[in-house]
Amino acid sequence: MAKQSAKSKGYRKTIKKKPFLTKKEIIELVVIVAVIVIGIVLFNLFYDDGYLRASDVQPGDVVSYVSRDIDSRYVKVATANELPGFTYKQPDMSENARVIYNYTPDEPVDNIEYISLSGSYIPAAQQVSSVQSSMASFGMDSVSFAEEQTTQIQGHDAHVYSYTSDYYSEDKAEEQAGEEVPAEGEEAAEAEAAGDEEEHESNVFSQTIGCYVDVDDYTVCFHIYRTGDDDSFYLPEDQVMDFLMPYTEAFTVYEE
C-alpha cells in the first residue's frame, strides 16, 4: 500500500510573519524622532537671527518692522532719550512693538505742539517723496513744501524737509470768540444758513519739520509739529536745519 503524502494527511507548512519593525528598530526610531524634536526646540530657543520679537522690545527702544510680511520681527534703529523741557509717555508694548514716542513741551516753546519719534522699514531717501504723495492723495491743497535738505546726524545720512499748512477750525473759532449765545427760531436758522455760505479765513497755521535718518536700510523718523494763530512763526527754509538739530538729542541712533 502506497504511503500518503504530507499534503494528503492534512499537514500544512506555515510561515511565521515577521513584524514590520523589530523591537530594537522601534526603539531606535523613537530615539531619532526625540532627538529631532529636541533639536527643533533648542533651535527656536537659542537661534538668533538678529531680529527682535515684540516681547524682546524694551522701554526706550525705537524699532521698525523687518518687512510688511514678517510683522513679528523687528529691528532696533534708535534709543529714545529724555529731552530737557519735554515729557514723553512710555508707549504700551503689551500687544506689539509698533510704538511712537510723543514728546510734549512742559511749557510753550518755539510753537511746538509735540514731537514724534518712531522707526520705519522704508529707506530714508524715499520717505520725503512718500509724504508728499500721501498729502497729494488726500487733496491737501493748502500744503506748501520746502526743498529737501540732506545732512549728517550722529554720523548717518539724514533727509530733512518742512511743509506748512493753514485751515479753518470751528473749535478754534469758538475758543477764540468765547461762548456764543444761541439764536432762537427763524433767527437761528438764518444765522446757520449765513454761516454755511460764509467763507472763513484760516485760523490754524502749522509747520511740520521732518527728519529721516538712515540706519542700515531702516529709518529713524523724527517730526516736530508746530502750530500758531498766524503764519508769523514759520521758519524760512534756511533756518530749518539749525532749528532742528538741538531737538535730535531726543534719540541716539543704534549701533550694533
Tab-separated table of C-alpha atoms in Angstrom:
chain	number	residue	atom	x	y	z
A	1	MET	CA	0.000	0.000	0.000
A	2	ALA	CA	1.399	3.373	-1.030
A	3	LYS	CA	2.258	5.876	1.655
A	4	GLN	CA	0.143	9.035	1.868
A	5	SER	CA	1.896	12.334	1.218
A	6	ALA	CA	2.131	15.016	3.881
A	7	LYS	CA	-0.390	17.052	1.911
A	8	SER	CA	-2.882	14.223	1.868
A	9	LYS	CA	-2.525	13.716	5.581
A	10	GLY	CA	-3.650	17.336	6.150
A	11	TYR	CA	-0.274	18.760	7.132
A	12	ARG	CA	0.276	22.372	6.174
A	13	LYS	CA	3.545	24.316	6.096
A	14	THR	CA	3.051	27.666	7.885
A	15	ILE	CA	5.298	30.717	7.584
A	16	LYS	CA	5.564	32.973	10.606
A	17	LYS	CA	5.304	36.640	9.566
A	18	LYS	CA	7.931	38.961	10.912
A	19	PRO	CA	6.841	42.337	12.369
A	20	PHE	CA	7.325	45.436	10.175
A	21	LEU	CA	9.849	46.763	12.694
A	22	THR	CA	11.700	44.853	15.308
A	23	LYS	CA	11.642	45.983	18.893
A	24	LYS	CA	15.182	47.243	18.505
A	25	GLU	CA	14.291	49.227	15.374
A	26	ILE	CA	11.257	50.786	17.093
A	27	ILE	CA	13.444	51.951	19.978
A	28	GLU	CA	15.980	53.404	17.548
A	29	LEU	CA	13.234	55.234	15.629
A	30	VAL	CA	11.774	56.721	18.822
A	31	VAL	CA	15.225	57.956	19.826
A	32	ILE	CA	15.783	59.560	16.400
A	33	VAL	CA	12.401	61.341	16.493
A	34	ALA	CA	13.063	62.562	20.031
A	35	VAL	CA	16.448	63.947	19.003
A	36	ILE	CA	14.880	65.807	16.071
A	37	VAL	CA	12.131	67.317	18.251
A	38	ILE	CA	14.637	68.403	20.906
A	39	GLY	CA	16.828	69.894	18.195
A	40	ILE	CA	13.942	71.970	16.799
A	41	VAL	CA	13.018	73.221	20.274
A	42	LEU	CA	16.612	74.174	21.086
A	43	PHE	CA	16.999	75.853	17.688
A	44	ASN	CA	13.952	78.045	18.294
A	45	LEU	CA	15.118	78.888	21.805
A	46	PHE	CA	18.712	79.778	21.068
A	47	TYR	CA	18.924	80.697	17.395
A	48	ASP	CA	19.461	84.431	16.955
A	49	ASP	CA	18.544	85.766	13.520
A	50	GLY	CA	19.474	89.299	14.546
A	51	TYR	CA	15.867	90.474	14.846
A	52	LEU	CA	13.676	91.185	17.859
A	53	ARG	CA	10.321	89.722	18.778
A	54	ALA	CA	7.715	92.079	20.211
A	55	SER	CA	8.351	90.633	23.669
A	56	ASP	CA	12.052	91.483	23.339
A	57	VAL	CA	11.487	95.208	22.798
A	58	GLN	CA	12.495	97.171	25.871
A	59	PRO	CA	11.324	100.584	27.120
A	60	GLY	CA	13.156	103.236	25.153
A	61	ASP	CA	13.727	101.028	22.100
A	62	VAL	CA	12.807	102.627	18.786
A	63	VAL	CA	12.093	99.802	16.343
A	64	SER	CA	10.938	99.096	12.814
A	65	TYR	CA	9.214	96.173	11.145
A	66	VAL	CA	11.631	93.931	9.298
A	67	SER	CA	9.168	93.877	6.366
A	68	ARG	CA	5.470	94.025	5.578
A	69	ASP	CA	5.222	90.243	5.525
A	70	ILE	CA	7.021	89.478	8.790
A	71	ASP	CA	5.251	91.589	11.379
A	72	SER	CA	6.531	89.523	14.302
A	73	ARG	CA	10.135	90.552	13.772
A	74	TYR	CA	11.624	93.959	14.438
A	75	VAL	CA	14.966	95.701	14.213
A	76	LYS	CA	16.153	98.356	16.644
A	77	VAL	CA	17.062	101.641	14.985
A	78	ALA	CA	17.497	104.028	17.922
A	79	THR	CA	17.058	104.664	21.626
A	80	ALA	CA	14.601	107.292	22.898
A	81	ASN	CA	16.241	109.775	25.280
A	82	GLU	CA	14.970	112.276	27.794
A	83	LEU	CA	14.611	115.720	26.211
A	84	PRO	CA	15.011	118.720	28.553
A	85	GLY	CA	11.792	120.722	28.794
A	86	PHE	CA	9.681	117.890	27.372
A	87	THR	CA	7.846	114.876	28.753
A	88	TYR	CA	7.198	111.663	26.891
A	89	LYS	CA	4.965	108.813	27.930
A	90	GLN	CA	6.310	105.291	27.535
A	91	PRO	CA	4.149	103.560	24.882
A	92	ASP	CA	2.231	100.411	25.780
A	93	MET	CA	4.158	97.451	24.373
A	94	SER	CA	1.930	94.708	25.784
A	95	GLU	CA	0.441	93.765	22.418
A	96	ASN	CA	3.030	94.696	19.816
A	97	ALA	CA	6.098	96.791	19.182
A	98	ARG	CA	4.547	99.391	16.893
A	99	VAL	CA	5.479	102.258	19.138
A	100	ILE	CA	5.645	106.009	18.630
A	101	TYR	CA	7.212	108.224	21.274
A	102	ASN	CA	5.421	111.582	21.573
A	103	TYR	CA	7.219	114.390	23.394
A	104	THR	CA	5.071	117.257	24.682
A	105	PRO	CA	6.557	120.534	25.959
A	106	ASP	CA	6.245	121.213	29.688
A	107	GLU	CA	5.805	124.910	28.840
A	108	PRO	CA	5.165	126.660	25.496
A	109	VAL	CA	8.381	126.748	23.468
A	110	ASP	CA	9.065	127.545	19.805
A	111	ASN	CA	5.378	126.992	18.920
A	112	ILE	CA	5.935	123.247	19.299
A	113	GLU	CA	2.748	121.261	19.838
A	114	TYR	CA	4.569	117.922	20.089
A	115	ILE	CA	7.494	115.888	18.721
A	116	SER	CA	7.211	112.313	17.478
A	117	LEU	CA	9.860	109.595	17.204
A	118	SER	CA	9.467	106.181	15.534
A	119	GLY	CA	11.102	103.690	13.163
A	120	SER	CA	10.365	102.609	9.597
A	121	TYR	CA	11.471	99.972	7.089
A	122	ILE	CA	11.074	102.461	4.213
A	123	PRO	CA	14.545	103.805	3.290
A	124	ALA	CA	15.171	107.371	4.442
A	125	ALA	CA	15.757	108.618	0.893
A	126	GLN	CA	12.218	107.559	-0.109
A	127	GLN	CA	10.392	108.984	2.894
A	128	VAL	CA	10.072	112.584	1.699
A	129	SER	CA	8.509	111.652	-1.655
A	130	SER	CA	6.231	109.213	0.196
A	131	VAL	CA	4.957	112.022	2.450
A	132	GLN	CA	4.397	114.343	-0.493
A	133	SER	CA	2.484	111.665	-2.400
A	134	SER	CA	0.299	110.992	0.642
A	135	MET	CA	-0.516	114.671	1.020
A	136	ALA	CA	-1.448	114.920	-2.660
A	137	SER	CA	-3.680	111.837	-2.485
A	138	PHE	CA	-5.658	113.423	0.356
A	139	GLY	CA	-6.131	116.604	-1.689
A	140	MET	CA	-4.394	118.864	0.812
A	141	ASP	CA	-4.016	121.861	-1.482
A	142	SER	CA	-3.022	124.238	1.304
A	143	VAL	CA	0.206	122.325	1.956
A	144	SER	CA	3.389	124.018	0.812
A	145	PHE	CA	6.635	122.008	0.789
A	146	ALA	CA	10.101	123.469	1.124
A	147	GLU	CA	13.085	121.945	-0.662
A	148	GLU	CA	14.504	118.756	0.817
A	149	GLN	CA	17.872	119.104	2.526
A	150	THR	CA	20.485	116.475	3.375
A	151	THR	CA	22.884	116.395	6.283
A	152	GLN	CA	24.654	114.079	8.734
A	153	ILE	CA	23.133	113.263	12.126
A	154	GLN	CA	25.201	111.195	14.537
A	155	GLY	CA	27.317	110.016	11.615
A	156	HIS	CA	24.368	108.870	9.480
A	157	ASP	CA	22.853	110.332	6.324
A	158	ALA	CA	19.664	112.271	7.036
A	159	HIS	CA	16.971	113.806	4.850
A	160	VAL	CA	15.231	116.911	6.198
A	161	TYR	CA	12.172	118.688	4.871
A	162	SER	CA	9.458	121.045	6.086
A	163	TYR	CA	5.971	121.975	4.993
A	164	THR	CA	3.342	124.473	6.078
A	165	SER	CA	-0.442	124.301	6.061
A	166	ASP	CA	-3.334	126.514	7.177
A	167	TYR	CA	-7.033	125.845	7.647
A	168	TYR	CA	-10.169	126.994	9.438
A	169	SER	CA	-11.268	125.272	12.653
A	170	GLU	CA	-14.708	125.890	14.168
A	171	ASP	CA	-13.482	124.681	17.546
A	172	LYS	CA	-10.628	127.159	17.369
A	173	ALA	CA	-13.031	129.954	16.371
A	174	GLU	CA	-15.317	129.224	19.342
A	175	GLU	CA	-12.328	129.095	21.629
A	176	GLN	CA	-11.119	132.469	20.381
A	177	ALA	CA	-14.569	134.104	20.494
A	178	GLY	CA	-15.691	132.601	23.791
A	179	GLU	CA	-19.130	131.098	24.405
A	180	GLU	CA	-21.785	132.373	21.993
A	181	VAL	CA	-25.447	132.986	22.891
A	182	PRO	CA	-27.535	130.748	20.575
A	183	ALA	CA	-30.202	132.437	18.463
A	184	GLU	CA	-33.803	131.244	18.557
A	185	GLY	CA	-36.427	130.353	15.928
A	186	GLU	CA	-36.070	131.839	12.440
A	187	GLU	CA	-33.121	133.958	13.524
A	188	ALA	CA	-31.216	130.770	14.399
A	189	ALA	CA	-31.978	129.200	11.005
A	190	GLU	CA	-30.930	132.365	9.140
A	191	ALA	CA	-27.752	132.613	11.171
A	192	GLU	CA	-26.910	128.969	10.446
A	193	ALA	CA	-27.570	129.395	6.706
A	194	ALA	CA	-25.418	132.511	6.581
A	195	GLY	CA	-22.664	130.699	8.446
A	196	ASP	CA	-22.727	127.846	5.924
A	197	GLU	CA	-22.306	130.222	2.987
A	198	GLU	CA	-19.600	132.316	4.580
A	199	GLU	CA	-16.021	131.503	3.621
A	200	HIS	CA	-13.880	131.616	6.704
A	201	GLU	CA	-10.283	132.688	6.822
A	202	SER	CA	-7.755	130.264	8.211
A	203	ASN	CA	-7.313	130.424	11.962
A	204	VAL	CA	-4.928	127.491	12.440
A	205	PHE	CA	-1.446	127.565	10.980
A	206	SER	CA	1.003	124.671	11.181
A	207	GLN	CA	4.541	123.899	10.203
A	208	THR	CA	5.990	120.379	10.256
A	209	ILE	CA	9.696	119.619	10.187
A	210	GLY	CA	10.543	116.043	9.265
A	211	CYS	CA	13.865	114.272	9.595
A	212	TYR	CA	14.635	110.746	8.344
A	213	VAL	CA	17.918	109.189	9.418
A	214	ASP	CA	19.312	106.227	7.501
A	215	VAL	CA	20.238	103.216	9.672
A	216	ASP	CA	21.327	100.252	7.511
A	217	ASP	CA	18.346	100.460	5.134
A	218	TYR	CA	15.968	101.183	8.025
A	219	THR	CA	14.991	104.649	9.192
A	220	VAL	CA	14.654	106.779	12.303
A	221	CYS	CA	11.612	109.034	11.763
A	222	PHE	CA	11.647	112.310	13.696
A	223	HIS	CA	8.992	115.023	13.356
A	224	ILE	CA	8.444	118.385	15.015
A	225	TYR	CA	4.866	119.693	14.802
A	226	ARG	CA	4.411	123.456	15.321
A	227	THR	CA	1.177	125.464	15.387
A	228	GLY	CA	0.130	129.106	15.758
A	229	ASP	CA	-2.641	131.649	15.212
A	230	ASP	CA	-0.962	133.141	12.117
A	231	ASP	CA	1.976	132.407	9.862
A	232	SER	CA	4.452	134.731	11.563
A	233	PHE	CA	6.186	131.824	13.344
A	234	TYR	CA	7.001	129.933	10.138
A	235	LEU	CA	10.697	129.238	9.816
A	236	PRO	CA	12.264	130.141	6.489
A	237	GLU	CA	13.923	127.305	4.636
A	238	ASP	CA	17.466	128.368	5.521
A	239	GLN	CA	16.702	128.242	9.270
A	240	VAL	CA	15.026	124.823	9.437
A	241	MET	CA	18.226	122.839	9.876
A	242	ASP	CA	19.571	124.992	12.730
A	243	PHE	CA	16.198	124.780	14.471
A	244	LEU	CA	16.028	121.006	14.136
A	245	MET	CA	19.464	119.966	15.357
A	246	PRO	CA	19.169	120.644	19.121
A	247	TYR	CA	15.975	118.576	19.304
A	248	THR	CA	17.624	115.494	17.773
A	249	GLU	CA	19.036	114.879	21.251
A	250	ALA	CA	15.719	113.075	21.771
A	251	PHE	CA	17.241	109.952	20.209
A	252	THR	CA	20.512	108.087	19.821
A	253	VAL	CA	20.999	106.101	16.618
A	254	TYR	CA	21.508	102.436	17.466
A	255	GLU	CA	24.903	100.980	16.626
A	256	GLU	CA	25.378	97.202	16.751
